[in-house]
């Protein structure tokens, strides 16, 4: 039997679809070799360049998902034996490094505590020691979705420049693009990659990359075998307004609408909304007396919060009760965080009242699972914060308790 009322999908992606996006996709299947494609694709690629904040980067669209985008970034820029620098700061950082390794890269995966970001000073040290410039790329997950940590990509770029190292900078923006400030040009990124199902407010189904002239050059030089994710024929066809094979046509219509929405709201406002909603959630978590996995407030993610449950509690019980009793889906703890952490997604098409309802639901699920939280207190902390924001009072960022 279908549960009545709205399903609260508050996982850190896929996110809820705006009705406008849904309606834009509710149409007959177009001919992907037909006359309407070039105009559609041109608007989509131009809109994406604005969202990536680039003039020099080229946008490439594949059918796929974030994982496919990882593969595309690797097979087009690296050859077997190439040395790569990566940091083990969470499940997705680890998997991205593993993707490079499976294609033959010699990956230096630096172990770090999960809940911290990419340490720019270590990037500097490693690259500085590499006098022969054997590292060909540095991999960074901008927003680590398993831990709720946003790394400082600009600082990584500065470290690479200070070390005078020519490695490419490959950045996963799967859970940050369109929600958290990301600047392809200013931060000297060579490849940025994502899917469609998070900040871009679409169903899953595409892998999107933004590629710098240097990365394009590299893709001509590397001899790695590639076919589906070869970005050279894809880019050549995309520039003409077409695809070398069947694209996710309906998603393109949804993407055009979602980009119009993001750009109409204004990127600055989109980022500010995510920052505000995230802070409301963090205030609630802190009022409950629970720990946020990310310990440095400068690295708090504005798209999700990973909450550590007290010893003796199981985060998956909280998730199960939230789903069964309240029709609220939260993110599970991934990898070694399973059972210890649950994740509240607060990204995409979302506003204050939806966040308040989510916080109320989490509070209730915690109580049902035996975690002693005072009912109403998290909601109140969140409301107080939103009240300050809405009345224009100056507000800061919550500090770890
Ligand atoms: N990178 C990050 C940061 C992610 O959060 C995810 C998925 O959540 C992925 C990569 C993998 O993307 P997908 O599941 O779309 O293949």
Short mmCIF file of C-alpha atoms and ligand atoms in Angstrom, two decimals:
data_model
loop_
_atom_site.label_atom_id
_atom_site.label_comp_id
_atom_site.label_asym_id
_atom_site.label_seq_id
_atom_site.Cartn_x
_atom_site.Cartn_y
_atom_site.Cartn_z
CA UNK A 1 0.00 0.00 0.00
CA UNK A 2 1.27 3.44 -0.86
CA UNK A 3 1.92 5.63 2.15
CA UNK A 4 -0.13 8.84 2.18
CA UNK A 5 1.55 12.22 2.03
CA UNK A 6 4.86 13.35 0.68
CA UNK A 7 7.90 11.10 0.79
CA UNK A 8 10.72 13.12 2.36
CA UNK A 9 13.73 12.18 0.28
CA UNK A 10 16.48 13.76 2.35
CA UNK A 11 19.38 11.64 1.22
CA UNK A 12 22.40 13.50 -0.19
CA UNK A 13 21.23 12.81 -3.72
CA UNK A 14 19.42 11.88 -5.81
CA UNK A 15 17.41 14.93 -4.79
CA UNK A 16 13.80 16.02 -5.19
CA UNK A 17 12.78 17.21 -8.64
CA UNK A 18 11.15 20.59 -9.11
CA UNK A 19 7.77 20.30 -10.90
CA UNK A 20 9.10 22.58 -13.62
CA UNK A 21 11.85 20.10 -14.40
CA UNK A 22 9.44 17.18 -14.37
CA UNK A 23 7.09 18.98 -16.73
CA UNK A 24 9.93 19.85 -19.09
CA UNK A 25 10.69 16.14 -19.45
CA UNK A 26 7.06 15.14 -19.88
CA UNK A 27 7.10 15.24 -23.66
CA UNK A 28 7.46 12.94 -26.66
CA UNK A 29 10.90 11.50 -27.31
CA UNK A 30 12.73 13.77 -29.75
CA UNK A 31 14.89 12.68 -32.66
CA UNK A 32 18.39 13.07 -31.26
CA UNK A 33 19.68 13.59 -34.80
CA UNK A 34 16.92 16.05 -35.53
CA UNK A 35 16.93 19.78 -36.03
CA UNK A 36 16.03 20.85 -32.49
CA UNK A 37 19.12 19.29 -30.89
CA UNK A 38 21.76 21.95 -31.64
CA UNK A 39 19.80 24.79 -30.06
CA UNK A 40 18.93 22.71 -27.02
CA UNK A 41 22.49 21.49 -26.56
CA UNK A 42 23.95 24.92 -27.05
CA UNK A 43 21.80 26.40 -24.28
CA UNK A 44 22.60 23.48 -21.98
CA UNK A 45 26.35 23.67 -22.56
CA UNK A 46 26.39 27.45 -22.15
CA UNK A 47 24.32 27.23 -18.95
CA UNK A 48 26.63 24.56 -17.57
CA UNK A 49 29.68 26.69 -18.29
CA UNK A 50 28.12 29.41 -16.18
CA UNK A 51 27.46 26.94 -13.38
CA UNK A 52 31.05 25.63 -13.59
CA UNK A 53 32.12 29.31 -13.60
CA UNK A 54 34.31 28.91 -16.64
CA UNK A 55 35.11 30.64 -19.88
CA UNK A 56 38.03 28.47 -20.90
CA UNK A 57 36.56 25.04 -20.05
CA UNK A 58 34.59 22.88 -22.48
CA UNK A 59 31.55 20.94 -21.31
CA UNK A 60 31.09 17.30 -22.35
CA UNK A 61 27.90 15.32 -21.74
CA UNK A 62 27.79 11.52 -21.57
CA UNK A 63 25.01 9.17 -20.65
CA UNK A 64 26.12 7.75 -17.30
CA UNK A 65 26.49 8.82 -13.69
CA UNK A 66 29.17 10.19 -11.39
CA UNK A 67 31.06 6.91 -11.59
CA UNK A 68 31.10 7.11 -15.38
CA UNK A 69 32.38 10.67 -15.07
CA UNK A 70 35.27 9.38 -12.91
CA UNK A 71 36.11 6.88 -15.60
CA UNK A 72 35.95 9.52 -18.34
CA UNK A 73 38.29 11.79 -16.38
CA UNK A 74 40.77 8.96 -15.90
CA UNK A 75 40.85 7.30 -19.33
CA UNK A 76 41.21 10.62 -21.13
CA UNK A 77 44.06 12.02 -19.06
CA UNK A 78 46.08 9.10 -17.67
CA UNK A 79 48.01 6.15 -19.01
CA UNK A 80 48.85 2.91 -17.23
CA UNK A 81 51.85 3.55 -14.99
CA UNK A 82 51.12 7.26 -14.51
CA UNK A 83 51.58 8.36 -10.93
CA UNK A 84 48.57 9.96 -9.20
CA UNK A 85 48.19 11.69 -5.84
CA UNK A 86 44.93 11.11 -3.93
CA UNK A 87 43.68 11.32 -0.35
CA UNK A 88 41.66 8.70 1.49
CA UNK A 89 39.24 11.07 3.23
CA UNK A 90 36.00 9.16 2.62
CA UNK A 91 34.26 6.53 0.56
CA UNK A 92 34.04 8.51 -2.68
CA UNK A 93 37.63 9.73 -2.51
CA UNK A 94 38.71 6.14 -2.02
CA UNK A 95 36.58 4.87 -4.91
CA UNK A 96 37.75 7.60 -7.28
CA UNK A 97 41.35 6.61 -6.52
CA UNK A 98 40.39 2.97 -7.05
CA UNK A 99 38.95 3.84 -10.45
CA UNK A 100 42.31 5.35 -11.47
CA UNK A 101 44.12 2.31 -10.12
CA UNK A 102 41.93 -0.11 -12.09
CA UNK A 103 42.97 1.68 -15.25
CA UNK A 104 46.58 1.10 -14.37
CA UNK A 105 47.57 4.34 -12.60
CA UNK A 106 50.13 4.09 -9.83
CA UNK A 107 48.03 5.77 -7.14
CA UNK A 108 49.57 7.23 -4.01
CA UNK A 109 46.56 7.17 -1.69
CA UNK A 110 47.47 9.19 1.40
CA UNK A 111 45.53 7.93 4.46
CA UNK A 112 43.70 10.62 6.47
CA UNK A 113 41.04 10.62 9.15
CA UNK A 114 37.56 10.46 7.60
CA UNK A 115 35.86 13.72 8.56
CA UNK A 116 38.74 15.92 7.39
CA UNK A 117 39.43 17.52 4.02
CA UNK A 118 42.29 17.34 1.54
CA UNK A 119 45.33 18.88 3.30
CA UNK A 120 46.81 21.47 0.93
CA UNK A 121 50.10 21.46 2.86
CA UNK A 122 50.56 17.74 2.21
CA UNK A 123 49.81 18.31 -1.48
CA UNK A 124 52.58 20.89 -1.45
CA UNK A 125 55.06 18.59 0.34
CA UNK A 126 54.39 15.61 -1.93
CA UNK A 127 54.64 17.61 -5.12
CA UNK A 128 57.69 19.50 -3.95
CA UNK A 129 59.50 16.20 -3.27
CA UNK A 130 58.62 14.99 -6.76
CA UNK A 131 61.49 16.71 -8.57
CA UNK A 132 61.10 14.56 -11.69
CA UNK A 133 57.42 15.51 -12.01
CA UNK A 134 56.27 11.92 -12.04
CA UNK A 135 52.85 12.78 -10.63
CA UNK A 136 50.55 13.30 -13.59
CA UNK A 137 47.40 14.22 -11.65
CA UNK A 138 46.02 15.16 -8.24
CA UNK A 139 42.53 13.82 -7.49
CA UNK A 140 40.23 15.80 -5.19
CA UNK A 141 36.62 15.21 -4.20
CA UNK A 142 35.41 18.75 -3.59
CA UNK A 143 32.53 17.70 -1.35
CA UNK A 144 33.03 14.25 0.22
CA UNK A 145 29.46 12.97 0.37
CA UNK A 146 30.24 10.15 2.79
CA UNK A 147 31.56 12.47 5.51
CA UNK A 148 30.04 15.90 4.85
CA UNK A 149 33.37 17.63 4.33
CA UNK A 150 34.14 20.30 1.70
CA UNK A 151 37.79 20.59 0.75
CA UNK A 152 39.45 23.87 -0.16
CA UNK A 153 40.18 23.38 -3.87
CA UNK A 154 41.60 26.89 -4.22
CA UNK A 155 44.17 26.04 -1.52
CA UNK A 156 45.09 22.82 -3.35
CA UNK A 157 45.64 24.85 -6.52
CA UNK A 158 47.83 27.33 -4.63
CA UNK A 159 49.85 24.44 -3.21
CA UNK A 160 50.37 22.96 -6.67
CA UNK A 161 51.47 26.33 -8.03
CA UNK A 162 53.75 26.98 -5.07
CA UNK A 163 55.40 23.60 -5.68
CA UNK A 164 55.78 24.56 -9.34
CA UNK A 165 54.28 21.22 -10.36
CA UNK A 166 52.57 20.56 -13.70
CA UNK A 167 50.23 17.72 -12.57
CA UNK A 168 46.62 18.04 -13.70
CA UNK A 169 43.99 18.86 -11.07
CA UNK A 170 40.98 16.54 -11.39
CA UNK A 171 38.03 17.47 -9.18
CA UNK A 172 34.87 15.51 -8.39
CA UNK A 173 32.04 18.05 -7.94
CA UNK A 174 29.27 15.43 -7.85
CA UNK A 175 27.71 16.74 -4.64
CA UNK A 176 28.80 20.37 -4.83
CA UNK A 177 28.08 21.69 -8.33
CA UNK A 178 25.07 23.96 -8.33
CA UNK A 179 24.95 24.05 -4.52
CA UNK A 180 28.38 25.08 -3.19
CA UNK A 181 30.62 27.70 -4.79
CA UNK A 182 32.92 26.01 -7.29
CA UNK A 183 35.14 28.01 -9.66
CA UNK A 184 36.65 26.08 -12.50
CA UNK A 185 38.70 28.94 -13.97
CA UNK A 186 39.70 30.80 -10.80
CA UNK A 187 40.86 27.61 -9.14
CA UNK A 188 42.78 26.36 -12.17
CA UNK A 189 40.91 23.07 -12.36
CA UNK A 190 41.70 20.80 -15.32
CA UNK A 191 38.77 18.41 -15.14
CA UNK A 192 35.62 18.82 -13.06
CA UNK A 193 33.08 16.02 -13.15
CA UNK A 194 29.61 15.31 -11.87
CA UNK A 195 26.27 13.58 -12.42
CA UNK A 196 22.82 15.09 -12.82
CA UNK A 197 21.03 13.86 -9.72
CA UNK A 198 22.16 16.25 -7.00
CA UNK A 199 22.54 20.02 -7.23
CA UNK A 200 21.36 19.98 -10.85
CA UNK A 201 17.94 18.74 -9.65
CA UNK A 202 17.47 16.02 -12.28
CA UNK A 203 17.04 12.26 -12.25
CA UNK A 204 20.26 10.23 -12.43
CA UNK A 205 21.39 9.47 -15.98
CA UNK A 206 24.19 11.71 -17.21
CA UNK A 207 27.90 12.21 -16.57
CA UNK A 208 28.96 15.80 -17.13
CA UNK A 209 32.53 17.01 -17.36
CA UNK A 210 34.20 20.36 -17.76
CA UNK A 211 37.61 20.10 -19.39
CA UNK A 212 40.46 22.63 -19.54
CA UNK A 213 42.59 23.22 -22.66
CA UNK A 214 45.49 21.47 -20.89
CA UNK A 215 43.38 18.39 -20.18
CA UNK A 216 42.20 18.37 -23.79
CA UNK A 217 45.79 18.48 -24.93
CA UNK A 218 46.66 15.62 -22.61
CA UNK A 219 43.82 13.51 -23.99
CA UNK A 220 45.42 13.74 -27.43
CA UNK A 221 48.71 12.49 -26.03
CA UNK A 222 47.72 9.58 -23.80
CA UNK A 223 47.51 6.18 -25.46
CA UNK A 224 45.04 4.55 -23.07
CA UNK A 225 42.28 2.53 -24.74
CA UNK A 226 38.86 4.18 -24.45
CA UNK A 227 35.61 3.96 -26.33
CA UNK A 228 32.32 4.90 -24.65
CA UNK A 229 34.00 7.54 -22.49
CA UNK A 230 36.40 8.90 -25.11
CA UNK A 231 35.67 12.59 -24.84
CA UNK A 232 37.23 13.50 -28.20
CA UNK A 233 34.41 12.27 -30.49
CA UNK A 234 31.85 13.30 -27.86
CA UNK A 235 33.21 16.80 -27.71
CA UNK A 236 33.47 17.09 -31.48
CA UNK A 237 29.81 16.10 -31.86
CA UNK A 238 28.65 18.16 -28.85
CA UNK A 239 30.20 21.24 -30.43
CA UNK A 240 28.05 20.63 -33.51
CA UNK A 241 24.98 20.14 -31.32
CA UNK A 242 24.86 16.36 -31.54
CA UNK A 243 26.16 13.14 -29.99
CA UNK A 244 28.13 10.22 -31.47
CA UNK A 245 25.63 7.77 -29.90
CA UNK A 246 22.21 7.96 -28.27
CA UNK A 247 22.11 10.57 -25.49
CA UNK A 248 19.72 10.71 -22.52
CA UNK A 249 17.42 12.91 -24.60
CA UNK A 250 14.66 13.68 -22.10
CA UNK A 251 17.18 14.57 -19.44
CA UNK A 252 18.51 17.28 -21.73
CA UNK A 253 15.14 19.02 -21.64
CA UNK A 254 15.06 18.71 -17.86
CA UNK A 255 18.61 20.00 -17.67
CA UNK A 256 17.78 23.06 -19.73
CA UNK A 257 14.93 23.87 -17.36
CA UNK A 258 17.00 23.21 -14.21
CA UNK A 259 19.78 25.47 -15.50
CA UNK A 260 17.28 28.24 -16.22
CA UNK A 261 16.03 27.91 -12.67
CA UNK A 262 19.51 28.00 -11.12
CA UNK A 263 20.61 30.96 -13.21
CA UNK A 264 17.35 32.84 -12.62
CA UNK A 265 17.76 32.42 -8.87
CA UNK A 266 21.40 33.49 -9.31
CA UNK A 267 24.33 31.29 -8.31
CA UNK A 268 25.17 33.54 -5.37
CA UNK A 269 21.65 33.13 -4.02
CA UNK A 270 21.69 29.40 -4.62
CA UNK A 271 24.92 29.09 -2.61
CA UNK A 272 23.56 31.35 0.14
CA UNK A 273 20.35 29.30 0.38
CA UNK A 274 22.33 26.08 0.74
CA UNK A 275 24.58 27.68 3.37
CA UNK A 276 21.55 28.88 5.34
CA UNK A 277 19.66 25.58 5.22
CA UNK A 278 22.82 23.64 6.14
CA UNK A 279 23.48 25.86 9.11
CA UNK A 280 19.90 25.38 10.31
CA UNK A 281 20.46 21.60 10.29
CA UNK A 282 23.79 21.89 12.11
CA UNK A 283 22.22 24.05 14.85
CA UNK A 284 19.64 21.30 15.39
CA UNK A 285 22.28 18.55 15.56
CA UNK A 286 24.27 20.51 18.08
CA UNK A 287 21.20 21.22 20.20
CA UNK A 288 20.58 17.46 20.30
CA UNK A 289 24.08 17.09 21.72
CA UNK A 290 25.18 14.88 18.82
CA UNK A 291 28.48 15.13 17.03
CA UNK A 292 28.89 16.29 13.44
CA UNK A 293 31.51 14.05 11.80
CA UNK A 294 33.24 17.04 10.17
CA UNK A 295 35.11 18.71 12.98
CA UNK A 296 36.45 21.86 11.36
CA UNK A 297 33.64 24.38 10.77
CA UNK A 298 35.58 25.78 7.80
CA UNK A 299 35.07 22.41 6.10
CA UNK A 300 31.38 21.93 6.92
CA UNK A 301 29.49 20.78 3.86
CA UNK A 302 26.50 22.86 2.85
CA UNK A 303 24.88 19.96 1.01
CA UNK A 304 24.79 17.29 3.71
CA UNK A 305 25.54 16.73 7.37
CA UNK A 306 26.95 13.43 8.64
CA UNK A 307 25.75 12.87 12.21
CA UNK A 308 27.54 10.48 14.59
CA UNK A 309 25.18 8.47 16.83
CA UNK A 310 26.15 7.88 20.47
CA UNK A 311 28.02 4.68 21.40
CA UNK A 312 25.56 1.84 21.86
CA UNK A 313 23.16 3.20 19.20
CA UNK A 314 22.96 2.05 15.61
CA UNK A 315 22.52 4.70 12.93
CA UNK A 316 20.79 2.19 10.66
CA UNK A 317 18.04 1.76 13.26
CA UNK A 318 17.39 5.50 13.08
CA UNK A 319 17.20 5.25 9.28
CA UNK A 320 14.89 2.26 9.36
CA UNK A 321 12.47 3.88 11.78
CA UNK A 322 12.51 7.16 9.88
CA UNK A 323 11.63 5.32 6.69
CA UNK A 324 9.06 2.92 8.11
CA UNK A 325 7.26 5.23 10.49
CA UNK A 326 7.71 8.66 8.96
CA UNK A 327 8.30 8.10 5.26
CA UNK A 328 11.56 9.99 5.62
CA UNK A 329 14.66 8.71 3.80
CA UNK A 330 18.06 9.68 5.18
CA UNK A 331 21.51 8.65 3.97
CA UNK A 332 23.18 5.62 5.49
CA UNK A 333 26.76 5.59 6.78
CA UNK A 334 29.06 4.41 3.97
CA UNK A 335 32.02 2.05 4.18
CA UNK A 336 33.59 2.03 7.61
CA UNK A 337 31.02 4.59 8.86
CA UNK A 338 28.13 2.12 8.50
CA UNK A 339 26.04 2.03 11.66
CA UNK A 340 27.97 4.88 13.28
CA UNK A 341 26.76 7.72 11.10
CA UNK A 342 23.65 8.82 9.27
CA UNK A 343 23.55 11.62 6.74
CA UNK A 344 20.97 14.35 6.29
CA UNK A 345 20.86 15.63 2.72
CA UNK A 346 20.01 19.33 2.35
CA UNK A 347 20.65 20.12 -1.26
CA UNK A 348 18.82 20.81 -4.46
CA UNK A 349 15.28 22.09 -4.66
CA UNK A 350 14.72 22.77 -0.95
CA UNK A 351 13.51 25.48 1.41
CA UNK A 352 13.28 26.34 5.12
CA UNK A 353 9.98 24.60 5.83
CA UNK A 354 11.17 21.37 4.24
CA UNK A 355 14.32 21.50 6.33
CA UNK A 356 12.27 22.10 9.48
CA UNK A 357 10.07 19.11 8.69
CA UNK A 358 13.17 17.00 8.08
CA UNK A 359 14.72 18.10 11.36
CA UNK A 360 11.45 17.30 13.16
CA UNK A 361 11.44 13.86 11.53
CA UNK A 362 15.04 13.11 12.47
CA UNK A 363 14.36 14.19 16.02
CA UNK A 364 11.40 11.83 16.19
CA UNK A 365 13.29 8.94 14.63
CA UNK A 366 16.16 9.44 17.09
CA UNK A 367 13.70 9.35 19.97
CA UNK A 368 11.97 6.23 18.59
CA UNK A 369 15.32 4.49 18.30
CA UNK A 370 16.17 5.23 21.91
CA UNK A 371 18.64 8.11 21.47
CA UNK A 372 17.66 10.53 24.24
CA UNK A 373 17.07 13.81 22.41
CA UNK A 374 14.75 16.47 23.81
CA UNK A 375 11.77 16.65 21.44
CA UNK A 376 11.29 20.03 19.80
CA UNK A 377 14.70 21.39 20.76
CA UNK A 378 16.41 20.74 17.43
CA UNK A 379 13.46 22.21 15.56
CA UNK A 380 13.59 25.24 17.79
CA UNK A 381 17.33 25.79 17.26
CA UNK A 382 16.77 25.58 13.53
CA UNK A 383 13.79 27.95 13.68
CA UNK A 384 15.73 30.43 15.78
CA UNK A 385 18.49 30.46 13.20
CA UNK A 386 16.07 30.89 10.30
CA UNK A 387 14.26 33.64 12.21
CA UNK A 388 17.55 35.51 12.58
CA UNK A 389 18.31 35.06 8.89
CA UNK A 390 14.86 36.14 7.77
CA UNK A 391 14.85 39.22 9.97
CA UNK A 392 18.32 40.18 8.76
CA UNK A 393 20.12 39.74 12.10
CA UNK A 394 23.85 38.91 11.74
CA UNK A 395 24.51 35.18 12.12
CA UNK A 396 27.67 33.08 12.47
CA UNK A 397 28.52 29.43 11.96
CA UNK A 398 27.82 26.86 14.67
CA UNK A 399 30.97 25.64 16.48
CA UNK A 400 31.49 22.05 17.54
CA UNK A 401 30.30 21.53 21.14
N1 LIG B 1 31.33 11.15 -6.21
C1 LIG B 1 30.62 11.61 -5.18
C2 LIG B 1 31.15 12.73 -4.35
C3 LIG B 1 29.35 11.06 -4.91
O1 LIG B 1 28.63 11.54 -3.91
C4 LIG B 1 28.88 10.01 -5.71
C5 LIG B 1 27.57 9.40 -5.45
O2 LIG B 1 26.87 9.76 -4.54
C6 LIG B 1 29.68 9.54 -6.75
C7 LIG B 1 30.90 10.15 -6.98
C8 LIG B 1 29.25 8.41 -7.62
O3 LIG B 1 28.24 8.87 -8.44
P1 LIG B 1 27.12 7.92 -9.05
O4 LIG B 1 26.49 7.20 -7.92
O5 LIG B 1 26.22 8.91 -9.75
O6 LIG B 1 27.80 7.01 -10.02
#
